mmCIF file of C-alpha atoms in Angstrom:
data_model
loop_
_atom_site.group_PDB
_atom_site.id
_atom_site.type_symbol
_atom_site.label_atom_id
_atom_site.label_comp_id
_atom_site.label_asym_id
_atom_site.label_seq_id
_atom_site.Cartn_x
_atom_site.Cartn_y
_atom_site.Cartn_z
ATOM 1 C CA MET A 14 60.174 74.058 54.285
ATOM 2 C CA SER A 15 57.441 75.676 52.244
ATOM 3 C CA THR A 16 56.558 74.453 48.785
ATOM 4 C CA GLU A 17 57.708 77.762 47.362
ATOM 5 C CA SER A 18 61.199 77.500 48.838
ATOM 6 C CA THR A 19 61.402 73.843 47.793
ATOM 7 C CA GLN A 20 60.633 74.959 44.252
ATOM 8 C CA ILE A 21 63.334 77.647 44.443
ATOM 9 C CA VAL A 22 65.944 75.132 45.661
ATOM 10 C CA LEU A 23 64.988 72.628 43.010
ATOM 11 C CA ARG A 24 64.847 75.231 40.264
ATOM 12 C CA GLN A 25 68.475 75.986 41.064
ATOM 13 C CA PHE A 26 69.423 72.363 40.688
ATOM 14 C CA VAL A 27 67.003 70.966 38.162
ATOM 15 C CA GLY A 28 65.981 73.958 36.149
ATOM 16 C CA GLY A 29 62.397 72.736 36.189
ATOM 17 C CA GLN A 30 59.454 72.628 38.548
ATOM 18 C CA ILE A 31 57.779 69.793 40.362
ATOM 19 C CA PRO A 32 54.088 69.766 39.531
ATOM 20 C CA ALA A 33 52.096 70.795 42.602
ATOM 21 C CA GLY A 34 49.968 68.077 44.147
ATOM 22 C CA THR A 35 52.339 65.246 43.275
ATOM 23 C CA VAL A 36 53.629 62.871 45.944
ATOM 24 C CA LEU A 37 57.164 64.092 45.325
ATOM 25 C CA ALA A 38 56.183 67.727 45.882
ATOM 26 C CA LYS A 39 54.356 66.749 49.082
ATOM 27 C CA VAL A 40 57.338 64.810 50.473
ATOM 28 C CA LEU A 41 59.743 67.634 49.636
ATOM 29 C CA SER A 42 57.529 70.218 51.256
ATOM 30 C CA GLU A 43 57.570 68.181 54.482
ATOM 31 C CA LEU A 44 61.365 68.030 54.728
ATOM 32 C CA SER A 45 63.203 70.228 57.188
ATOM 33 C CA PRO A 46 65.762 72.766 55.852
ATOM 34 C CA SER A 47 68.683 70.553 56.987
ATOM 35 C CA ASP A 48 67.126 67.515 55.298
ATOM 36 C CA ILE A 49 66.499 69.373 52.051
ATOM 37 C CA GLU A 50 70.085 70.599 52.166
ATOM 38 C CA ARG A 51 71.311 67.020 52.428
ATOM 39 C CA LEU A 52 68.809 65.577 49.995
ATOM 40 C CA ARG A 53 68.610 68.272 47.341
ATOM 41 C CA GLY A 54 71.036 66.517 44.996
ATOM 42 C CA LYS A 55 69.076 63.288 45.210
ATOM 43 C CA ALA A 56 65.749 65.112 45.016
ATOM 44 C CA ALA A 57 66.924 66.839 41.849
ATOM 45 C CA GLU A 58 68.048 63.470 40.519
ATOM 46 C CA GLY A 59 64.611 62.031 41.298
ATOM 47 C CA VAL A 60 62.802 64.900 39.588
ATOM 48 C CA LEU A 61 65.058 64.585 36.564
ATOM 49 C CA THR A 62 64.500 60.837 36.407
ATOM 50 C CA ILE A 63 60.737 61.327 36.392
ATOM 51 C CA GLU A 64 60.929 64.086 33.767
ATOM 52 C CA LEU A 65 63.187 62.024 31.507
ATOM 53 C CA GLU A 66 61.070 58.919 32.016
ATOM 54 C CA SER A 67 57.976 60.929 31.146
ATOM 55 C CA MET A 68 59.572 62.198 27.927
ATOM 56 C CA ALA A 69 60.842 58.736 27.011
ATOM 57 C CA ALA A 70 57.401 57.253 27.740
ATOM 58 C CA ALA A 71 55.737 59.779 25.427
ATOM 59 C CA GLY A 72 58.240 58.933 22.683
ATOM 60 C CA ARG A 73 57.772 55.181 23.116
ATOM 61 C CA PHE A 74 53.985 55.607 23.148
ATOM 62 C CA HIS A 75 53.962 57.464 19.819
ATOM 63 C CA ALA A 76 56.483 55.103 18.225
ATOM 64 C CA SER A 77 54.549 52.009 19.288
ATOM 65 C CA SER A 78 51.254 53.593 18.123
ATOM 66 C CA ALA A 79 52.737 54.039 14.659
ATOM 67 C CA ASP A 80 54.077 50.466 14.712
ATOM 68 C CA ILE A 81 50.689 49.031 15.727
ATOM 69 C CA ARG A 82 48.927 51.020 12.983
ATOM 70 C CA GLU A 83 51.435 49.679 10.483
ATOM 71 C CA PHE A 84 50.918 46.154 11.814
ATOM 72 C CA ILE A 85 47.139 46.418 11.343
ATOM 73 C CA GLU A 86 47.682 47.611 7.763
ATOM 74 C CA ILE A 87 50.053 44.700 7.095
ATOM 75 C CA VAL A 88 47.524 42.219 8.492
ATOM 76 C CA LYS A 89 44.803 43.711 6.313
ATOM 77 C CA ALA A 90 47.088 43.625 3.271
ATOM 78 C CA ILE A 91 47.878 39.961 3.930
ATOM 79 C CA GLU A 92 44.153 39.272 4.255
ATOM 80 C CA ALA A 93 43.546 40.904 0.904
ATOM 81 C CA SER A 94 46.509 39.291 -0.855
ATOM 82 C CA PRO A 95 46.032 36.238 -3.128
ATOM 83 C CA ARG A 96 46.495 33.084 -1.123
ATOM 84 C CA GLY A 97 46.147 29.397 -1.747
ATOM 85 C CA PRO A 98 42.919 27.729 -0.620
ATOM 86 C CA PHE A 99 44.541 25.928 2.325
ATOM 87 C CA ASP A 100 46.854 28.661 3.517
ATOM 88 C CA ARG A 101 46.963 29.084 7.256
ATOM 89 C CA THR A 102 48.587 32.265 8.380
ATOM 90 C CA GLU A 103 49.696 33.311 11.821
ATOM 91 C CA ILE A 104 50.814 36.890 12.130
ATOM 92 C CA GLY A 105 52.297 38.244 15.314
ATOM 93 C CA GLY A 106 53.766 41.528 16.437
ATOM 94 C CA LYS A 107 55.685 42.576 19.555
ATOM 95 C CA PHE A 108 55.916 46.251 20.438
ATOM 96 C CA LYS A 109 57.988 47.942 23.133
ATOM 97 C CA THR A 110 55.695 50.472 24.752
ATOM 98 C CA ALA A 111 55.882 53.107 27.460
ATOM 99 C CA SER A 112 54.679 50.790 30.209
ATOM 100 C CA GLY A 113 55.974 47.433 29.018
ATOM 101 C CA GLU A 114 55.353 45.320 25.976
ATOM 102 C CA THR A 115 52.365 44.691 23.726
ATOM 103 C CA THR A 116 51.921 41.500 21.730
ATOM 104 C CA ILE A 117 49.277 40.971 19.055
ATOM 105 C CA LYS A 118 48.606 37.640 17.381
ATOM 106 C CA VAL A 119 46.211 37.064 14.515
ATOM 107 C CA ARG A 120 45.399 33.628 13.180
ATOM 108 C CA LYS A 121 43.796 33.143 9.806
ATOM 109 C CA GLY A 122 42.352 29.792 8.863
ATOM 110 C CA CYS A 123 41.330 28.544 5.431
ATOM 111 C CA PHE A 124 37.771 28.925 4.356
ATOM 112 C CA ILE A 125 35.400 26.639 2.532
ATOM 113 C CA ALA A 126 34.598 29.343 0.007
ATOM 114 C CA THR A 127 38.287 29.837 -0.795
ATOM 115 C CA ALA A 128 38.707 26.085 -1.110
ATOM 116 C CA VAL A 129 35.703 25.839 -3.419
ATOM 117 C CA TYR A 130 36.707 28.691 -5.736
ATOM 118 C CA GLY A 131 40.457 27.975 -5.529
ATOM 119 C CA SER A 132 41.534 31.557 -4.767
ATOM 120 C CA TYR A 133 41.052 34.015 -1.953
ATOM 121 C CA ASP A 134 40.579 36.746 -4.557
ATOM 122 C CA HIS A 135 37.891 35.068 -6.608
ATOM 123 C CA PRO A 136 35.062 37.619 -7.222
ATOM 124 C CA ASN A 137 32.572 35.353 -5.434
ATOM 125 C CA VAL A 138 34.852 35.068 -2.409
ATOM 126 C CA LEU A 139 35.051 38.873 -2.322
ATOM 127 C CA ILE A 140 31.238 39.099 -2.395
ATOM 128 C CA LEU A 141 30.949 36.545 0.406
ATOM 129 C CA ARG A 142 33.579 38.357 2.462
ATOM 130 C CA ARG A 143 31.777 41.654 2.085
ATOM 131 C CA PHE A 144 28.507 39.928 2.990
ATOM 132 C CA ARG A 145 30.141 38.541 6.135
ATOM 133 C CA ASP A 146 31.569 41.930 7.181
ATOM 134 C CA THR A 147 28.512 44.053 6.455
ATOM 135 C CA PHE A 148 25.650 41.715 7.271
ATOM 136 C CA ILE A 149 26.495 38.494 9.097
ATOM 137 C CA GLU A 150 28.710 40.093 11.703
ATOM 138 C CA SER A 151 26.152 42.804 12.426
ATOM 139 C CA PHE A 152 23.866 40.655 14.584
ATOM 140 C CA PHE A 153 24.339 38.180 17.386
ATOM 141 C CA LEU A 154 23.408 34.894 15.657
ATOM 142 C CA GLY A 155 25.519 35.889 12.659
ATOM 143 C CA ARG A 156 28.551 36.382 14.873
ATOM 144 C CA CYS A 157 27.886 32.999 16.492
ATOM 145 C CA PHE A 158 27.739 31.452 13.038
ATOM 146 C CA CYS A 159 31.054 33.082 12.106
ATOM 147 C CA SER A 160 32.759 31.853 15.284
ATOM 148 C CA THR A 161 31.563 28.291 14.625
ATOM 149 C CA TYR A 162 32.554 28.557 10.970
ATOM 150 C CA TYR A 163 36.090 29.762 11.773
ATOM 151 C CA PHE A 164 36.425 27.022 14.371
ATOM 152 C CA ALA A 165 35.069 24.173 12.246
ATOM 153 C CA ALA A 166 36.043 25.020 8.637
ATOM 154 C CA PRO A 167 39.843 24.631 8.900
ATOM 155 C CA ARG A 168 39.443 21.376 10.837
ATOM 156 C CA LEU A 169 36.905 20.040 8.346
ATOM 157 C CA LEU A 170 39.101 20.902 5.393
ATOM 158 C CA SER A 171 42.168 19.352 6.968
ATOM 159 C CA LEU A 172 40.477 15.909 6.768
ATOM 160 C CA PRO A 173 41.718 13.866 3.800
ATOM 161 C CA CYS A 174 39.670 14.267 0.574
ATOM 162 C CA MET A 175 37.184 16.507 2.364
ATOM 163 C CA ALA A 176 37.813 19.464 0.034
ATOM 164 C CA ALA A 177 37.042 17.298 -2.994
ATOM 165 C CA ILE A 178 33.927 15.803 -1.351
ATOM 166 C CA ILE A 179 32.310 19.078 -0.335
ATOM 167 C CA ARG A 180 33.437 21.066 -3.393
ATOM 168 C CA VAL A 181 30.430 20.254 -5.592
ATOM 169 C CA PRO A 182 27.568 20.664 -3.065
ATOM 170 C CA ALA A 183 29.255 23.682 -1.492
ATOM 171 C CA LYS A 184 29.791 25.299 -4.892
ATOM 172 C CA LEU A 185 26.105 24.879 -5.716
ATOM 173 C CA VAL A 186 25.018 26.541 -2.489
ATOM 174 C CA LEU A 187 27.606 29.334 -2.696
ATOM 175 C CA ASP A 188 26.953 30.043 -6.395
ATOM 176 C CA SER A 189 23.255 30.507 -5.748
ATOM 177 C CA LEU A 190 24.000 32.705 -2.730
ATOM 178 C CA CYS A 191 26.401 34.819 -4.804
ATOM 179 C CA THR A 192 23.847 35.145 -7.609
ATOM 180 C CA PHE A 193 21.440 36.499 -5.035
ATOM 181 C CA LEU A 194 24.022 38.795 -3.439
ATOM 182 C CA LYS A 195 25.700 40.105 -6.605
ATOM 183 C CA PRO A 196 23.146 42.819 -7.510
ATOM 184 C CA GLN A 197 22.974 44.022 -3.913
ATOM 185 C CA ASP A 198 26.747 44.044 -3.671
ATOM 186 C CA LYS A 199 26.955 46.238 -6.785
ATOM 187 C CA SER A 200 24.338 48.627 -5.442
ATOM 188 C CA THR A 201 26.219 49.048 -2.161
ATOM 189 C CA GLY A 202 29.497 49.521 -4.042
ATOM 190 C CA MET B 255 72.006 5.311 60.459
ATOM 191 C CA PRO B 256 69.086 6.678 58.396
ATOM 192 C CA ARG B 257 69.843 9.546 56.087
ATOM 193 C CA PRO B 258 68.203 12.823 57.186
ATOM 194 C CA TYR B 259 65.203 13.389 54.905
ATOM 195 C CA TYR B 260 65.936 17.042 54.253
ATOM 196 C CA ARG B 261 69.461 16.565 52.951
ATOM 197 C CA HIS B 262 68.605 15.868 49.370
ATOM 198 C CA TYR B 263 71.118 16.924 46.790
ATOM 199 C CA TRP B 264 68.559 19.066 45.014
ATOM 200 C CA TYR B 265 68.007 21.127 48.163
ATOM 201 C CA PRO B 266 71.450 22.563 48.694
ATOM 202 C CA GLN B 267 71.912 23.974 52.153
ATOM 203 C CA GLN B 268 72.324 27.745 52.200
ATOM 204 C CA SER B 269 75.329 28.950 54.074
ATOM 205 C CA GLU B 270 74.860 31.434 56.911
ATOM 206 C CA ARG B 271 76.590 34.044 54.791
ATOM 207 C CA ASP B 272 74.091 33.491 51.924
ATOM 208 C CA VAL B 273 71.174 33.852 54.334
ATOM 209 C CA LEU B 274 72.618 37.095 55.696
ATOM 210 C CA SER B 275 73.239 38.378 52.177
ATOM 211 C CA GLU B 276 69.665 37.565 51.159
ATOM 212 C CA ASP B 277 68.242 39.249 54.249
ATOM 213 C CA ILE B 278 70.006 42.510 53.487
ATOM 214 C CA GLY B 279 69.401 42.485 49.752
ATOM 215 C CA GLY B 280 72.978 41.583 48.785
ATOM 216 C CA ILE B 281 74.425 44.959 49.826
ATOM 217 C CA ASP B 282 77.028 43.269 52.038
ATOM 218 C CA HIS B 283 79.305 42.789 49.016
ATOM 219 C CA GLU B 284 79.232 46.498 48.245
ATOM 220 C CA ILE B 285 79.777 47.427 51.870
ATOM 221 C CA ILE B 286 82.875 45.197 51.998
ATOM 222 C CA ASP B 287 84.140 46.747 48.738
ATOM 223 C CA PHE B 288 83.707 50.202 50.300
ATOM 224 C CA LEU B 289 85.602 49.057 53.389
ATOM 225 C CA PHE B 290 88.551 47.745 51.396
ATOM 226 C CA SER B 291 88.739 50.982 49.424
ATOM 227 C CA PHE B 292 88.894 53.211 52.544
ATOM 228 C CA ASP B 293 91.820 55.597 52.869
ATOM 229 C CA ARG B 294 93.942 55.688 56.024
ATOM 230 C CA ILE B 295 91.851 58.313 57.812
ATOM 231 C CA ARG B 296 88.555 56.557 57.220
ATOM 232 C CA LEU B 297 90.082 53.231 58.157
ATOM 233 C CA ALA B 298 91.218 54.714 61.476
ATOM 234 C CA SER B 299 87.648 55.918 62.088
ATOM 235 C CA PHE B 300 86.407 52.446 61.203
ATOM 236 C CA PHE B 301 88.665 50.754 63.756
ATOM 237 C CA ASP B 302 87.713 53.337 66.397
ATOM 238 C CA ALA B 303 84.039 52.618 65.804
ATOM 239 C CA TYR B 304 84.774 48.902 65.834
ATOM 240 C CA GLU B 305 86.508 49.189 69.188
ATOM 241 C CA GLU B 306 83.701 51.271 70.618
ATOM 242 C CA GLN B 307 81.036 48.794 69.591
ATOM 243 C CA PHE B 308 82.682 45.394 69.931
ATOM 244 C CA GLY B 309 85.523 45.905 72.396
ATOM 245 C CA CYS B 310 89.249 46.323 72.382
ATOM 246 C CA SER B 311 90.266 42.713 71.673
ATOM 247 C CA ALA B 312 87.923 42.414 68.684
ATOM 248 C CA ALA B 313 89.282 45.670 67.281
ATOM 249 C CA ASN B 314 92.878 44.537 67.770
ATOM 250 C CA TYR B 315 92.137 41.303 65.948
ATOM 251 C CA ALA B 316 90.470 43.262 63.130
ATOM 252 C CA ARG B 317 93.496 45.571 62.851
ATOM 253 C CA GLN B 318 95.806 42.568 62.565
ATOM 254 C CA ALA B 319 93.658 40.600 60.158
ATOM 255 C CA PHE B 320 92.581 43.505 57.957
ATOM 256 C CA GLU B 321 95.363 43.248 55.363
ATOM 257 C CA ALA B 322 94.860 39.487 55.081
ATOM 258 C CA TRP B 323 91.102 40.011 54.667
ATOM 259 C CA LYS B 324 91.750 42.612 52.015
ATOM 260 C CA THR B 325 94.119 40.380 50.019
ATOM 261 C CA ARG B 326 91.703 37.448 50.482
ATOM 262 C CA THR B 327 94.369 35.315 52.086
ATOM 263 C CA LYS B 328 92.227 35.071 55.182
ATOM 264 C CA LYS B 329 88.466 34.513 55.221
ATOM 265 C CA TYR B 330 86.124 36.503 57.427
ATOM 266 C CA ASN B 331 83.187 34.732 59.002
ATOM 267 C CA VAL B 332 79.543 35.751 58.990
ATOM 268 C CA LYS B 333 79.781 37.456 62.394
ATOM 269 C CA THR B 334 82.560 39.681 61.083
ATOM 270 C CA VAL B 335 80.465 40.568 58.019
ATOM 271 C CA GLN B 336 77.599 41.509 60.349
ATOM 272 C CA LYS B 337 79.979 43.854 62.131
ATOM 273 C CA PHE B 338 81.109 45.399 58.835
ATOM 274 C CA VAL B 339 77.570 46.050 57.593
ATOM 275 C CA LYS B 340 76.738 47.665 60.924
ATOM 276 C CA ILE B 341 79.645 50.111 60.976
ATOM 277 C CA VAL B 342 80.892 50.819 57.447
ATOM 278 C CA PRO B 343 77.756 52.633 56.132
ATOM 279 C CA LEU B 344 78.044 55.152 58.981
ATOM 280 C CA LEU B 345 81.438 56.183 57.630
ATOM 281 C CA LEU B 346 80.286 56.631 54.041
ATOM 282 C CA THR B 347 79.280 59.931 52.486
ATOM 283 C CA TYR B 348 75.581 60.732 52.496
ATOM 284 C CA GLU B 349 75.345 60.117 48.734
ATOM 285 C CA GLN B 350 76.990 56.704 49.043
ATOM 286 C CA ARG B 351 74.682 55.758 51.903
ATOM 287 C CA TYR B 352 71.652 56.913 49.897
ATOM 288 C CA ASP B 353 72.653 54.723 46.945
ATOM 289 C CA LEU B 354 73.229 51.790 49.275
ATOM 290 C CA LEU B 355 69.833 52.312 50.872
ATOM 291 C CA ASN B 356 68.217 52.562 47.445
ATOM 292 C CA LYS B 357 69.770 49.247 46.428
ATOM 293 C CA LEU B 358 68.693 47.665 49.706
ATOM 294 C CA TYR B 359 65.047 48.650 49.180
ATOM 295 C CA GLN B 360 65.102 47.694 45.498
ATOM 296 C CA ASN B 361 66.549 44.255 46.187
ATOM 297 C CA THR B 362 64.206 43.440 49.039
ATOM 298 C CA ARG B 363 60.939 44.417 47.379
ATOM 299 C CA ARG B 364 58.440 41.724 46.518
ATOM 300 C CA VAL B 365 57.028 42.042 43.036
ATOM 301 C CA GLU B 366 53.402 40.957 42.649
ATOM 302 C CA THR B 367 52.137 39.341 39.453
ATOM 303 C CA HIS B 368 48.558 39.798 38.284
ATOM 304 C CA ARG B 369 46.694 38.545 35.255
ATOM 305 C CA PHE B 370 43.646 40.170 33.692
ATOM 306 C CA THR B 371 41.501 39.098 30.759
ATOM 307 C CA LEU B 372 39.297 41.628 28.994
ATOM 308 C CA VAL B 373 36.754 40.122 26.608
ATOM 309 C CA LEU B 374 35.496 42.696 24.123
ATOM 310 C CA GLY B 375 31.861 43.528 24.754
ATOM 311 C CA HIS B 376 31.728 41.240 27.791
ATOM 312 C CA SER B 377 34.081 42.027 30.638
ATOM 313 C CA GLU B 378 35.117 45.555 29.811
ATOM 314 C CA HIS B 379 33.601 46.613 33.130
ATOM 315 C CA GLN B 380 36.752 45.121 34.712
ATOM 316 C CA LEU B 381 38.737 48.232 33.770
ATOM 317 C CA PRO B 382 37.995 49.998 37.100
ATOM 318 C CA GLN B 383 39.419 46.925 38.866
ATOM 319 C CA LEU B 384 42.566 47.348 36.834
ATOM 320 C CA GLU B 385 42.744 51.022 37.792
ATOM 321 C CA GLU B 386 42.330 49.991 41.434
ATOM 322 C CA LEU B 387 45.217 47.558 41.031
ATOM 323 C CA PHE B 388 47.376 50.343 39.608
ATOM 324 C CA ARG B 389 46.513 52.506 42.600
ATOM 325 C CA HIS B 390 47.389 49.651 44.955
ATOM 326 C CA LEU B 391 50.754 49.051 43.269
ATOM 327 C CA SER B 392 51.496 52.783 43.253
ATOM 328 C CA THR B 393 51.076 52.975 47.014
ATOM 329 C CA LYS B 394 53.309 49.984 47.661
ATOM 330 C CA PRO B 395 56.630 51.917 47.655
ATOM 331 C CA ALA B 396 55.519 53.938 50.676
ATOM 332 C CA ALA B 397 54.308 50.801 52.451
ATOM 333 C CA HIS B 398 57.412 48.742 51.754
ATOM 334 C CA GLN B 399 59.109 47.831 55.029
ATOM 335 C CA LEU B 400 62.345 45.991 55.583
ATOM 336 C CA SER B 401 62.193 42.727 57.515
ATOM 337 C CA SER B 402 62.827 42.935 61.243
ATOM 338 C CA ARG B 403 66.006 40.889 60.795
ATOM 339 C CA ALA B 404 67.340 43.331 58.212
ATOM 340 C CA ARG B 405 66.486 46.214 60.542
ATOM 341 C CA SER B 406 68.268 44.577 63.440
ATOM 342 C CA ILE B 407 71.394 43.931 61.360
ATOM 343 C CA LEU B 408 71.415 47.338 59.668
ATOM 344 C CA GLU B 409 70.587 49.596 62.575
ATOM 345 C CA TRP B 410 71.598 52.669 60.574
ATOM 346 C CA VAL B 411 68.510 52.374 58.313
ATOM 347 C CA SER B 412 66.425 53.649 61.230
ATOM 348 C CA ASN B 413 68.432 56.888 61.464
ATOM 349 C CA HIS B 414 66.560 60.081 60.760
ATOM 350 C CA ASP B 415 68.484 60.879 57.553
ATOM 351 C CA CYS B 416 67.886 57.382 56.187
ATOM 352 C CA GLU B 417 64.187 57.599 57.028
ATOM 353 C CA GLN B 418 63.937 60.911 55.150
ATOM 354 C CA ALA B 419 65.926 59.489 52.243
ATOM 355 C CA ARG B 420 63.589 56.519 52.093
ATOM 356 C CA LYS B 421 60.582 58.851 51.969
ATOM 357 C CA LEU B 422 62.115 60.585 48.976
ATOM 358 C CA MET B 423 62.882 57.267 47.236
ATOM 359 C CA ALA B 424 59.352 56.028 47.847
ATOM 360 C CA ALA B 425 57.957 59.301 46.441
ATOM 361 C CA VAL B 426 60.048 58.937 43.269
ATOM 362 C CA GLU B 427 58.939 55.297 42.891
ATOM 363 C CA THR B 428 55.297 56.294 43.448
ATOM 364 C CA GLU B 429 55.557 59.000 40.765
ATOM 365 C CA HIS B 430 57.216 56.529 38.425
ATOM 366 C CA SER B 431 54.486 53.921 39.047
ATOM 367 C CA ALA B 432 51.758 56.518 38.489
ATOM 368 C CA LEU B 433 53.413 57.601 35.231
ATOM 369 C CA LEU B 434 53.576 54.002 33.999
ATOM 370 C CA ALA B 435 49.985 53.352 35.095
ATOM 371 C CA ARG B 436 48.753 56.368 33.088
ATOM 372 C CA ALA B 437 50.666 55.147 30.041
ATOM 373 C CA ALA B 438 49.382 51.592 30.555
ATOM 374 C CA LEU B 439 45.737 52.705 30.607
ATOM 375 C CA ALA B 440 46.186 54.596 27.331
ATOM 376 C CA GLU B 441 47.983 51.594 25.846
ATOM 377 C CA ILE B 442 45.249 49.175 26.918
ATOM 378 C CA ASP B 443 42.697 51.431 25.203
ATOM 379 C CA ARG B 444 44.850 51.470 22.082
ATOM 380 C CA LEU B 445 45.207 47.673 22.123
ATOM 381 C CA ARG B 446 41.448 47.280 22.556
ATOM 382 C CA ASP B 447 40.871 49.384 19.457
ATOM 383 C CA ALA B 448 43.486 47.377 17.531
ATOM 384 C CA ILE B 449 41.900 44.030 18.454
ATOM 385 C CA ARG B 450 38.478 45.415 17.516
ATOM 386 C CA ALA B 451 39.844 46.437 14.128
ATOM 387 C CA LEU B 452 41.326 42.998 13.507
ATOM 388 C CA ALA B 453 39.660 39.661 12.873
ATOM 389 C CA SER B 454 37.848 37.703 15.563
ATOM 390 C CA SER B 455 40.865 35.430 15.964
ATOM 391 C CA ALA B 456 43.092 38.326 17.077
ATOM 392 C CA VAL B 457 44.418 38.230 20.630
ATOM 393 C CA GLY B 458 46.398 40.995 22.260
ATOM 394 C CA THR B 459 48.454 40.876 25.433
ATOM 395 C CA HIS B 460 49.998 43.784 27.216
ATOM 396 C CA GLU B 461 52.601 43.313 29.903
ATOM 397 C CA ILE B 462 52.939 46.211 32.319
ATOM 398 C CA ARG B 463 56.065 46.339 34.440
ATOM 399 C CA LEU B 464 55.694 48.567 37.485
ATOM 400 C CA PRO B 465 58.391 48.788 40.163
ATOM 401 C CA TYR B 466 56.278 46.698 42.551
ATOM 402 C CA GLY B 467 54.316 44.476 40.204
ATOM 403 C CA THR B 468 53.810 42.987 36.789
ATOM 404 C CA ILE B 469 50.353 42.921 35.243
ATOM 405 C CA LEU B 470 49.508 40.850 32.206
ATOM 406 C CA VAL B 471 46.369 42.033 30.404
ATOM 407 C CA GLU B 472 44.888 39.849 27.704
ATOM 408 C CA ILE B 473 42.325 41.321 25.315
ATOM 409 C CA ARG B 474 40.339 39.097 22.982
ATOM 410 C CA HIS B 475 37.017 38.695 21.245
ATOM 411 C CA ALA B 476 34.291 36.642 22.923
ATOM 412 C CA THR B 477 34.195 32.943 22.155
ATOM 413 C CA ILE B 478 30.970 31.388 20.898
ATOM 414 C CA GLY B 479 30.325 29.864 24.337
ATOM 415 C CA GLU B 480 30.618 33.281 25.981
ATOM 416 C CA ARG B 481 28.313 34.820 23.382
ATOM 417 C CA ILE B 482 25.664 32.171 23.872
ATOM 418 C CA GLY B 483 26.048 32.425 27.651
ATOM 419 C CA ARG B 484 25.549 36.156 27.509
ATOM 420 C CA PHE B 485 22.589 35.816 25.152
ATOM 421 C CA LEU B 486 20.922 33.284 27.453
ATOM 422 C CA GLY B 487 21.707 35.457 30.446
ATOM 423 C CA SER B 488 20.014 38.456 28.867
ATOM 424 C CA CYS B 489 16.868 36.445 27.974
#
């Protein structure tokens, strides 16, 4: 049966067209008239299934995109919110998508700077954070430093009395660094 | 007398009926339900076919025992079930046989599981391999064959109309797999962007469920060891 007649038969039953070049169109074009007569109901069902699945997939894709965007905003808002110096946050999201399921997990440890200044929103912590994002993470060794820092800092601070021991020397180092960074931070906005 | 080593209580022996049911994807239960719901005319055709294939005495016994089988007061053995699954589908409507065949192929397919890890900035070149895997899983419906035992029990699956029906089913499954694969690629891209936008501790996993396989893709930032390794490698 020619592709054209297959399309005519299916248009009668489905009301739509099978895109040319698809496997389904190829298989249908190879069927004999008696086979297509027997199979047209099931073929129409198959075409409908694919069309509906395609529409549902598009809907799920857009819905999950919006959910993931919202999740990223929530994570960023949590990052920016005032937290205690030893807060450890684990944020996770599960999203039903068109092809399955997406899971995102973000772990946030505590930082020496937050422990030293007592708040995640201390102006000096903000300067250091901006310094990390704009400068340290822009080159290879800086990123290595960050990875080591995120690995070691929470473990170091979880040791008993460690926060109190390192507070004074760390504050001295960080204060001088912030004094140096403050004018540059203002100039960059 | 020593106890046979294989008869442990945690390895329960499968009955012959269970083995048969597993071989034919569990459609025997539906076939028997169809048989017990036959009207008088179809039942007469069933007994005629039974007589033709298995002889007069077997058919007479089946005629006598049928009501008892139907009311479950008498059990039928595995050989009788084999006879049912051989004959009953031939007496069903084409639509019923198609649905039965669809169930048979769905229940006997082997689902592959694959795991992929994409490290941002490091192993993103693995994406073509993932696309290749999608292509492989999309072609599996057409390549899916029933076991020789299933084919020998269910001779009707080799009929021309069943072969054509299977081609159509495989085409629908291939289209479905291709649709999911296209969506999965876009979703992996989206997840990669999301992980990039989040902190270095963010890890994303995406589970893709295709008719013939499940793929688990993990996307994460590079660890310090990987960064140093790459740096040393580039020197």
